[in-house]
Amino acid sequence: INAYGFSHIAFEVDHVEETLAKALAHGAHPIGELIKADYPDGRQLSAVYVSDCEGNLVEIQNWSFIKPKQNV
């Protein structure tokens, strides 16, 4: 992904899994796996990459806020 010029386009969506399923049904190809990453400030990232029918790299992502873990 580290390249000069246009390398990929990203879309923030409400539901990554649903959007991924729709993209695949319309001819997209998965690149890697769906990831979910939790951050200490309570944010959670869900993201996946696909390629469209012309080979463009597309990122589908969602940032949500989850309750931060409490130190006991």
PDB file of N, CA and C in Angstrom, residues 3-64:
ATOM      1  N   ALA A   3       2.811   3.337  -1.863  1.00  0.00           N
ATOM      2  CA  ALA A   3       3.165   3.623  -3.244  1.00  0.00           C
ATOM      3  C   ALA A   3       2.867   5.088  -3.541  1.00  0.00           C
ATOM      4  N   TYR A   4       3.517   5.606  -4.571  1.00  0.00           N
ATOM      5  CA  TYR A   4       3.239   6.969  -4.986  1.00  0.00           C
ATOM      6  C   TYR A   4       1.908   7.035  -5.718  1.00  0.00           C
ATOM      7  N   GLY A   5       1.212   8.155  -5.563  1.00  0.00           N
ATOM      8  CA  GLY A   5      -0.053   8.343  -6.259  1.00  0.00           C
ATOM      9  C   GLY A   5      -1.193   7.613  -5.581  1.00  0.00           C
ATOM     10  N   PHE A   6      -2.194   7.321  -6.340  1.00  0.00           N
ATOM     11  CA  PHE A   6      -3.402   6.660  -5.843  1.00  0.00           C
ATOM     12  C   PHE A   6      -3.100   5.200  -5.545  1.00  0.00           C
ATOM     13  N   SER A   7      -3.276   4.793  -4.305  1.00  0.00           N
ATOM     14  CA  SER A   7      -3.045   3.382  -3.985  1.00  0.00           C
ATOM     15  C   SER A   7      -4.335   2.668  -3.600  1.00  0.00           C
ATOM     16  N   HIS A   8      -5.215   3.356  -2.864  1.00  0.00           N
ATOM     17  CA  HIS A   8      -6.502   2.752  -2.544  1.00  0.00           C
ATOM     18  C   HIS A   8      -7.481   3.830  -2.106  1.00  0.00           C
ATOM     19  N   ILE A   9      -8.738   3.443  -2.099  1.00  0.00           N
ATOM     20  CA  ILE A   9      -9.797   4.333  -1.634  1.00  0.00           C
ATOM     21  C   ILE A   9     -10.448   3.660  -0.431  1.00  0.00           C
ATOM     22  N   ALA A  10     -10.869   4.443   0.543  1.00  0.00           N
ATOM     23  CA  ALA A  10     -11.469   3.898   1.760  1.00  0.00           C
ATOM     24  C   ALA A  10     -12.873   4.454   1.955  1.00  0.00           C
ATOM     25  N   PHE A  11     -13.751   3.600   2.414  1.00  0.00           N
ATOM     26  CA  PHE A  11     -15.115   3.996   2.737  1.00  0.00           C
ATOM     27  C   PHE A  11     -15.399   3.614   4.178  1.00  0.00           C
ATOM     28  N   GLU A  12     -15.944   4.561   4.954  1.00  0.00           N
ATOM     29  CA  GLU A  12     -16.414   4.244   6.292  1.00  0.00           C
ATOM     30  C   GLU A  12     -17.892   3.906   6.183  1.00  0.00           C
ATOM     31  N   VAL A  13     -18.262   2.737   6.685  1.00  0.00           N
ATOM     32  CA  VAL A  13     -19.631   2.234   6.566  1.00  0.00           C
ATOM     33  C   VAL A  13     -20.164   1.885   7.950  1.00  0.00           C
ATOM     34  N   ASP A  14     -21.466   1.689   8.041  1.00  0.00           N
ATOM     35  CA  ASP A  14     -22.069   1.318   9.323  1.00  0.00           C
ATOM     36  C   ASP A  14     -21.803  -0.145   9.683  1.00  0.00           C
ATOM     37  N   HIS A  15     -21.791  -1.030   8.682  1.00  0.00           N
ATOM     38  CA  HIS A  15     -21.661  -2.465   8.928  1.00  0.00           C
ATOM     39  C   HIS A  15     -20.671  -3.059   7.928  1.00  0.00           C
ATOM     40  N   VAL A  16     -19.456  -3.318   8.385  1.00  0.00           N
ATOM     41  CA  VAL A  16     -18.402  -3.814   7.496  1.00  0.00           C
ATOM     42  C   VAL A  16     -18.773  -5.170   6.911  1.00  0.00           C
ATOM     43  N   GLU A  17     -19.251  -6.095   7.741  1.00  0.00           N
ATOM     44  CA  GLU A  17     -19.555  -7.441   7.266  1.00  0.00           C
ATOM     45  C   GLU A  17     -20.644  -7.424   6.191  1.00  0.00           C
ATOM     46  N   GLU A  18     -21.700  -6.639   6.393  1.00  0.00           N
ATOM     47  CA  GLU A  18     -22.782  -6.545   5.407  1.00  0.00           C
ATOM     48  C   GLU A  18     -22.284  -5.922   4.107  1.00  0.00           C
ATOM     49  N   THR A  19     -21.489  -4.869   4.221  1.00  0.00           N
ATOM     50  CA  THR A  19     -20.961  -4.205   3.031  1.00  0.00           C
ATOM     51  C   THR A  19     -20.014  -5.133   2.281  1.00  0.00           C
ATOM     52  N   LEU A  20     -19.197  -5.878   3.011  1.00  0.00           N
ATOM     53  CA  LEU A  20     -18.308  -6.853   2.382  1.00  0.00           C
ATOM     54  C   LEU A  20     -19.113  -7.888   1.603  1.00  0.00           C
ATOM     55  N   ALA A  21     -20.156  -8.425   2.200  1.00  0.00           N
ATOM     56  CA  ALA A  21     -20.988  -9.427   1.528  1.00  0.00           C
ATOM     57  C   ALA A  21     -21.600  -8.866   0.242  1.00  0.00           C
ATOM     58  N   LYS A  22     -22.071  -7.627   0.293  1.00  0.00           N
ATOM     59  CA  LYS A  22     -22.653  -6.999  -0.906  1.00  0.00           C
ATOM     60  C   LYS A  22     -21.589  -6.793  -1.977  1.00  0.00           C
ATOM     61  N   ALA A  23     -20.403  -6.351  -1.564  1.00  0.00           N
ATOM     62  CA  ALA A  23     -19.316  -6.138  -2.527  1.00  0.00           C
ATOM     63  C   ALA A  23     -18.927  -7.451  -3.204  1.00  0.00           C
ATOM     64  N   LEU A  24     -18.799  -8.515  -2.414  1.00  0.00           N
ATOM     65  CA  LEU A  24     -18.437  -9.816  -2.981  1.00  0.00           C
ATOM     66  C   LEU A  24     -19.522 -10.330  -3.922  1.00  0.00           C
ATOM     67  N   ALA A  25     -20.778 -10.091  -3.578  1.00  0.00           N
ATOM     68  CA  ALA A  25     -21.893 -10.518  -4.430  1.00  0.00           C
ATOM     69  C   ALA A  25     -21.903  -9.783  -5.768  1.00  0.00           C
ATOM     70  N   HIS A  26     -21.285  -8.606  -5.801  1.00  0.00           N
ATOM     71  CA  HIS A  26     -21.240  -7.810  -7.031  1.00  0.00           C
ATOM     72  C   HIS A  26     -19.889  -7.887  -7.728  1.00  0.00           C
ATOM     73  N   GLY A  27     -19.086  -8.905  -7.412  1.00  0.00           N
ATOM     74  CA  GLY A  27     -17.868  -9.156  -8.169  1.00  0.00           C
ATOM     75  C   GLY A  27     -16.553  -8.731  -7.549  1.00  0.00           C
ATOM     76  N   ALA A  28     -16.574  -8.180  -6.338  1.00  0.00           N
ATOM     77  CA  ALA A  28     -15.318  -7.825  -5.671  1.00  0.00           C
ATOM     78  C   ALA A  28     -14.604  -9.102  -5.231  1.00  0.00           C
ATOM     79  N   HIS A  29     -13.300  -8.989  -5.018  1.00  0.00           N
ATOM     80  CA  HIS A  29     -12.493 -10.119  -4.555  1.00  0.00           C
ATOM     81  C   HIS A  29     -11.846  -9.743  -3.227  1.00  0.00           C
ATOM     82  N   PRO A  30     -11.909 -10.629  -2.224  1.00  0.00           N
ATOM     83  CA  PRO A  30     -11.318 -10.310  -0.921  1.00  0.00           C
ATOM     84  C   PRO A  30      -9.795 -10.237  -1.002  1.00  0.00           C
ATOM     85  N   ILE A  31      -9.225  -9.305  -0.245  1.00  0.00           N
ATOM     86  CA  ILE A  31      -7.780  -9.176  -0.094  1.00  0.00           C
ATOM     87  C   ILE A  31      -7.514  -9.294   1.410  1.00  0.00           C
ATOM     88  N   GLY A  32      -6.987 -10.405   1.855  1.00  0.00           N
ATOM     89  CA  GLY A  32      -6.756 -10.591   3.285  1.00  0.00           C
ATOM     90  C   GLY A  32      -8.040 -10.930   4.011  1.00  0.00           C
ATOM     91  N   GLU A  33      -8.011 -10.700   5.318  1.00  0.00           N
ATOM     92  CA  GLU A  33      -9.125 -11.054   6.187  1.00  0.00           C
ATOM     93  C   GLU A  33      -9.683  -9.823   6.885  1.00  0.00           C
ATOM     94  N   LEU A  34     -10.897  -9.947   7.364  1.00  0.00           N
ATOM     95  CA  LEU A  34     -11.513  -8.906   8.179  1.00  0.00           C
ATOM     96  C   LEU A  34     -10.735  -8.795   9.482  1.00  0.00           C
ATOM     97  N   ILE A  35     -10.353  -7.586   9.846  1.00  0.00           N
ATOM     98  CA  ILE A  35      -9.658  -7.384  11.116  1.00  0.00           C
ATOM     99  C   ILE A  35     -10.518  -6.553  12.053  1.00  0.00           C
ATOM    100  N   LYS A  36     -10.351  -6.810  13.329  1.00  0.00           N
ATOM    101  CA  LYS A  36     -10.976  -5.994  14.370  1.00  0.00           C
ATOM    102  C   LYS A  36      -9.883  -5.683  15.373  1.00  0.00           C
ATOM    103  N   ALA A  37      -9.663  -4.410  15.610  1.00  0.00           N
ATOM    104  CA  ALA A  37      -8.610  -3.985  16.530  1.00  0.00           C
ATOM    105  C   ALA A  37      -9.204  -3.068  17.587  1.00  0.00           C
ATOM    106  N   ASP A  38      -8.932  -3.381  18.845  1.00  0.00           N
ATOM    107  CA  ASP A  38      -9.375  -2.551  19.968  1.00  0.00           C
ATOM    108  C   ASP A  38      -8.226  -1.655  20.399  1.00  0.00           C
ATOM    109  N   TYR A  39      -8.530  -0.409  20.696  1.00  0.00           N
ATOM    110  CA  TYR A  39      -7.531   0.567  21.126  1.00  0.00           C
ATOM    111  C   TYR A  39      -7.792   0.969  22.570  1.00  0.00           C
ATOM    112  N   PRO A  40      -6.737   1.346  23.302  1.00  0.00           N
ATOM    113  CA  PRO A  40      -6.879   1.661  24.731  1.00  0.00           C
ATOM    114  C   PRO A  40      -7.875   2.776  25.040  1.00  0.00           C
ATOM    115  N   ASP A  41      -8.107   3.673  24.094  1.00  0.00           N
ATOM    116  CA  ASP A  41      -9.034   4.778  24.345  1.00  0.00           C
ATOM    117  C   ASP A  41     -10.494   4.391  24.127  1.00  0.00           C
ATOM    118  N   GLY A  42     -10.742   3.095  23.845  1.00  0.00           N
ATOM    119  CA  GLY A  42     -12.118   2.635  23.693  1.00  0.00           C
ATOM    120  C   GLY A  42     -12.606   2.541  22.265  1.00  0.00           C
ATOM    121  N   ARG A  43     -11.777   2.941  21.306  1.00  0.00           N
ATOM    122  CA  ARG A  43     -12.198   2.824  19.910  1.00  0.00           C
ATOM    123  C   ARG A  43     -11.960   1.410  19.411  1.00  0.00           C
ATOM    124  N   GLN A  44     -12.789   0.992  18.456  1.00  0.00           N
ATOM    125  CA  GLN A  44     -12.597  -0.294  17.802  1.00  0.00           C
ATOM    126  C   GLN A  44     -12.661  -0.069  16.292  1.00  0.00           C
ATOM    127  N   LEU A  45     -11.671  -0.633  15.597  1.00  0.00           N
ATOM    128  CA  LEU A  45     -11.626  -0.562  14.139  1.00  0.00           C
ATOM    129  C   LEU A  45     -11.986  -1.913  13.567  1.00  0.00           C
ATOM    130  N   SER A  46     -12.925  -1.921  12.628  1.00  0.00           N
ATOM    131  CA  SER A  46     -13.214  -3.101  11.816  1.00  0.00           C
ATOM    132  C   SER A  46     -12.867  -2.701  10.392  1.00  0.00           C
ATOM    133  N   ALA A  47     -12.064  -3.520   9.701  1.00  0.00           N
ATOM    134  CA  ALA A  47     -11.643  -3.158   8.351  1.00  0.00           C
ATOM    135  C   ALA A  47     -11.340  -4.394   7.529  1.00  0.00           C
ATOM    136  N   VAL A  48     -11.539  -4.257   6.229  1.00  0.00           N
ATOM    137  CA  VAL A  48     -11.216  -5.318   5.286  1.00  0.00           C
ATOM    138  C   VAL A  48     -10.912  -4.655   3.943  1.00  0.00           C
ATOM    139  N   TYR A  49     -10.084  -5.301   3.157  1.00  0.00           N
ATOM    140  CA  TYR A  49      -9.760  -4.812   1.813  1.00  0.00           C
ATOM    141  C   TYR A  49     -10.350  -5.754   0.782  1.00  0.00           C
ATOM    142  N   VAL A  50     -10.800  -5.177  -0.323  1.00  0.00           N
ATOM    143  CA  VAL A  50     -11.251  -5.934  -1.488  1.00  0.00           C
ATOM    144  C   VAL A  50     -10.686  -5.264  -2.731  1.00  0.00           C
ATOM    145  N   SER A  51     -10.686  -6.002  -3.831  1.00  0.00           N
ATOM    146  CA  SER A  51     -10.371  -5.377  -5.112  1.00  0.00           C
ATOM    147  C   SER A  51     -11.641  -5.396  -5.940  1.00  0.00           C
ATOM    148  N   ASP A  52     -11.855  -4.317  -6.686  1.00  0.00           N
ATOM    149  CA  ASP A  52     -13.041  -4.259  -7.527  1.00  0.00           C
ATOM    150  C   ASP A  52     -12.756  -4.943  -8.865  1.00  0.00           C
ATOM    151  N   CYS A  53     -13.727  -4.909  -9.765  1.00  0.00           N
ATOM    152  CA  CYS A  53     -13.589  -5.610 -11.043  1.00  0.00           C
ATOM    153  C   CYS A  53     -12.475  -5.044 -11.921  1.00  0.00           C
ATOM    154  N   GLU A  54     -11.993  -3.841 -11.622  1.00  0.00           N
ATOM    155  CA  GLU A  54     -10.898  -3.236 -12.389  1.00  0.00           C
ATOM    156  C   GLU A  54      -9.568  -3.334 -11.648  1.00  0.00           C
ATOM    157  N   GLY A  55      -9.553  -4.039 -10.521  1.00  0.00           N
ATOM    158  CA  GLY A  55      -8.322  -4.232  -9.778  1.00  0.00           C
ATOM    159  C   GLY A  55      -7.987  -3.134  -8.788  1.00  0.00           C
ATOM    160  N   ASN A  56      -8.889  -2.173  -8.591  1.00  0.00           N
ATOM    161  CA  ASN A  56      -8.649  -1.110  -7.617  1.00  0.00           C
ATOM    162  C   ASN A  56      -8.778  -1.657  -6.201  1.00  0.00           C
ATOM    163  N   LEU A  57      -7.896  -1.221  -5.319  1.00  0.00           N
ATOM    164  CA  LEU A  57      -7.912  -1.647  -3.929  1.00  0.00           C
ATOM    165  C   LEU A  57      -8.880  -0.758  -3.154  1.00  0.00           C
ATOM    166  N   VAL A  58      -9.827  -1.378  -2.463  1.00  0.00           N
ATOM    167  CA  VAL A  58     -10.862  -0.655  -1.728  1.00  0.00           C
ATOM    168  C   VAL A  58     -10.836  -1.119  -0.268  1.00  0.00           C
ATOM    169  N   GLU A  59     -10.772  -0.153   0.650  1.00  0.00           N
ATOM    170  CA  GLU A  59     -10.833  -0.448   2.075  1.00  0.00           C
ATOM    171  C   GLU A  59     -12.236  -0.160   2.578  1.00  0.00           C
ATOM    172  N   ILE A  60     -12.813  -1.108   3.292  1.00  0.00           N
ATOM    173  CA  ILE A  60     -14.128  -0.942   3.914  1.00  0.00           C
ATOM    174  C   ILE A  60     -13.874  -0.928   5.414  1.00  0.00           C
ATOM    175  N   GLN A  61     -14.274   0.160   6.088  1.00  0.00           N
ATOM    176  CA  GLN A  61     -13.922   0.289   7.501  1.00  0.00           C
ATOM    177  C   GLN A  61     -15.050   0.895   8.319  1.00  0.00           C
ATOM    178  N   ASN A  62     -14.961   0.649   9.612  1.00  0.00           N
ATOM    179  CA  ASN A  62     -15.875   1.259  10.575  1.00  0.00           C
ATOM    180  C   ASN A  62     -15.111   1.496  11.863  1.00  0.00           C
ATOM    181  N   TRP A  63     -15.229   2.703  12.376  1.00  0.00           N
ATOM    182  CA  TRP A  63     -14.694   3.041  13.700  1.00  0.00           C
ATOM    183  C   TRP A  63     -15.876   3.134  14.638  1.00  0.00           C
ATOM    184  N   SER A  64     -15.813   2.391  15.737  1.00  0.00           N
ATOM    185  CA  SER A  64     -16.870   2.481  16.738  1.00  0.00           C
ATOM    186  C   SER A  64     -16.221   2.721  18.096  1.00  0.00           C
TER     187      SER A  64
END
